[in-house]
Tab-separated table of N, CA and C in Angstrom:
chain	number	residue	atom	x	y	z
A	1	UNK	N	0.843	-1.200	0.000
A	1	UNK	CA	0.000	0.000	0.000
A	1	UNK	C	0.873	1.244	0.000
A	2	UNK	N	0.500	2.267	-0.764
A	2	UNK	CA	1.316	3.483	-0.775
A	2	UNK	C	1.336	4.136	0.594
A	3	UNK	N	2.472	4.698	0.942
A	3	UNK	CA	2.576	5.380	2.233
A	3	UNK	C	2.217	6.852	2.119
A	4	UNK	N	2.225	7.371	0.898
A	4	UNK	CA	1.878	8.779	0.700
A	4	UNK	C	0.362	8.930	0.604
A	5	UNK	N	-0.145	10.132	0.898
A	5	UNK	CA	-1.593	10.339	0.855
A	5	UNK	C	-2.129	10.248	-0.563
A	6	UNK	N	-3.374	9.821	-0.655
A	6	UNK	CA	-4.037	9.764	-1.957
A	6	UNK	C	-4.193	11.173	-2.514
A	7	UNK	N	-3.860	11.345	-3.771
A	7	UNK	CA	-4.115	12.619	-4.426
A	7	UNK	C	-5.084	12.376	-5.561
A	8	UNK	N	-6.124	13.168	-5.622
A	8	UNK	CA	-7.148	12.995	-6.649
A	8	UNK	C	-6.591	13.448	-7.990
A	9	UNK	N	-6.634	12.590	-9.011
A	9	UNK	CA	-6.177	13.025	-10.327
A	9	UNK	C	-6.991	14.227	-10.807
A	10	UNK	N	-6.310	15.135	-11.463
A	10	UNK	CA	-6.965	16.347	-11.934
A	10	UNK	C	-7.199	16.274	-13.431
A	11	UNK	N	-7.954	17.213	-13.936
A	11	UNK	CA	-8.167	17.279	-15.381
A	11	UNK	C	-6.831	17.431	-16.098
A	12	UNK	N	-5.920	18.226	-15.537
A	12	UNK	CA	-4.596	18.377	-16.140
A	12	UNK	C	-3.901	17.024	-16.254
A	13	UNK	N	-3.960	16.234	-15.181
A	13	UNK	CA	-3.344	14.908	-15.213
A	13	UNK	C	-3.955	14.051	-16.316
A	14	UNK	N	-5.283	14.113	-16.401
A	14	UNK	CA	-5.963	13.302	-17.410
A	14	UNK	C	-5.532	13.712	-18.809
A	15	UNK	N	-5.335	15.006	-19.014
A	15	UNK	CA	-4.949	15.474	-20.341
A	15	UNK	C	-3.525	15.051	-20.710
A	16	UNK	N	-2.718	14.686	-19.708
A	16	UNK	CA	-1.387	14.168	-20.005
A	16	UNK	C	-1.472	12.736	-20.528
A	17	UNK	N	-2.630	12.109	-20.337
A	17	UNK	CA	-2.837	10.717	-20.747
A	17	UNK	C	-4.140	10.652	-21.542
A	18	UNK	N	-4.178	11.318	-22.720
A	18	UNK	CA	-5.434	11.483	-23.434
A	18	UNK	C	-6.077	10.161	-23.855
A	19	UNK	N	-5.282	9.129	-24.056
A	19	UNK	CA	-5.857	7.849	-24.451
A	19	UNK	C	-6.812	7.327	-23.384
A	20	UNK	N	-6.593	7.705	-22.138
A	20	UNK	CA	-7.456	7.247	-21.049
A	20	UNK	C	-8.837	7.883	-21.134
A	21	UNK	N	-8.953	8.966	-21.897
A	21	UNK	CA	-10.225	9.683	-21.975
A	21	UNK	C	-11.056	9.285	-23.183
A	22	UNK	N	-10.488	8.474	-24.068
A	22	UNK	CA	-11.179	8.155	-25.320
A	22	UNK	C	-11.336	6.652	-25.430
A	23	UNK	N	-12.549	6.198	-25.681
A	23	UNK	CA	-12.767	4.757	-25.777
A	23	UNK	C	-12.368	4.243	-27.160
A	24	UNK	N	-12.559	2.956	-27.382
A	24	UNK	CA	-12.077	2.338	-28.619
A	24	UNK	C	-12.810	2.828	-29.852
A	25	UNK	N	-13.977	3.455	-29.655
A	25	UNK	CA	-14.709	3.974	-30.804
A	25	UNK	C	-14.520	5.477	-30.957
A	26	UNK	N	-13.576	6.025	-30.195
A	26	UNK	CA	-13.245	7.428	-30.353
A	26	UNK	C	-14.134	8.395	-29.593
A	27	UNK	N	-14.997	7.876	-28.726
A	27	UNK	CA	-15.846	8.758	-27.930
A	27	UNK	C	-15.154	9.080	-26.617
A	28	UNK	N	-15.421	10.271	-26.104
A	28	UNK	CA	-14.875	10.607	-24.797
A	28	UNK	C	-15.540	9.747	-23.735
A	29	UNK	N	-14.727	9.205	-22.834
A	29	UNK	CA	-15.268	8.415	-21.740
A	29	UNK	C	-15.664	9.345	-20.604
A	30	UNK	N	-16.363	8.789	-19.637
A	30	UNK	CA	-16.720	9.555	-18.447
A	30	UNK	C	-15.440	9.964	-17.717
A	31	UNK	N	-15.301	11.252	-17.430
A	31	UNK	CA	-14.075	11.731	-16.797
A	31	UNK	C	-13.842	11.078	-15.450
A	32	UNK	N	-14.894	10.896	-14.669
A	32	UNK	CA	-14.707	10.266	-13.370
A	32	UNK	C	-14.149	8.864	-13.516
A	33	UNK	N	-14.648	8.125	-14.499
A	33	UNK	CA	-14.147	6.771	-14.715
A	33	UNK	C	-12.681	6.817	-15.146
A	34	UNK	N	-12.340	7.755	-15.995
A	34	UNK	CA	-10.953	7.887	-16.435
A	34	UNK	C	-10.048	8.198	-15.247
A	35	UNK	N	-10.514	9.069	-14.345
A	35	UNK	CA	-9.720	9.404	-13.163
A	35	UNK	C	-9.515	8.174	-12.283
A	36	UNK	N	-10.604	7.401	-12.092
A	36	UNK	CA	-10.486	6.205	-11.268
A	36	UNK	C	-9.506	5.215	-11.881
A	37	UNK	N	-9.591	5.044	-13.198
A	37	UNK	CA	-8.685	4.112	-13.861
A	37	UNK	C	-7.238	4.592	-13.752
A	38	UNK	N	-7.033	5.891	-13.898
A	38	UNK	CA	-5.677	6.436	-13.789
A	38	UNK	C	-5.136	6.246	-12.371
A	39	UNK	N	-5.981	6.534	-11.382
A	39	UNK	CA	-5.562	6.355	-9.993
A	39	UNK	C	-5.204	4.890	-9.734
A	40	UNK	N	-6.006	3.984	-10.267
A	40	UNK	CA	-5.746	2.562	-10.070
A	40	UNK	C	-4.407	2.169	-10.706
A	41	UNK	N	-4.126	2.674	-11.899
A	41	UNK	CA	-2.866	2.359	-12.576
A	41	UNK	C	-1.669	2.857	-11.775
A	42	UNK	N	-1.874	3.948	-11.031
A	42	UNK	CA	-0.773	4.516	-10.253
A	42	UNK	C	-0.748	3.978	-8.826
A	43	UNK	N	-1.574	2.973	-8.557
A	43	UNK	CA	-1.508	2.297	-7.270
A	43	UNK	C	-2.244	2.986	-6.138
A	44	UNK	N	-3.130	3.920	-6.453
A	44	UNK	CA	-3.844	4.619	-5.388
A	44	UNK	C	-5.141	3.935	-5.000
A	45	UNK	N	-5.703	3.152	-5.893
A	45	UNK	CA	-7.024	2.583	-5.605
A	45	UNK	C	-7.030	1.096	-5.938
């Protein structure tokens, strides 16, 4: 488990990883879901 506090991903963070915001058909995904997925990839959730 990470020892540092959880930090909520921001819109800026999401824009650094634009593929996380676009689904396989090219539609924008739900931002909250993208944030959760990004947090999970970084070991926060």
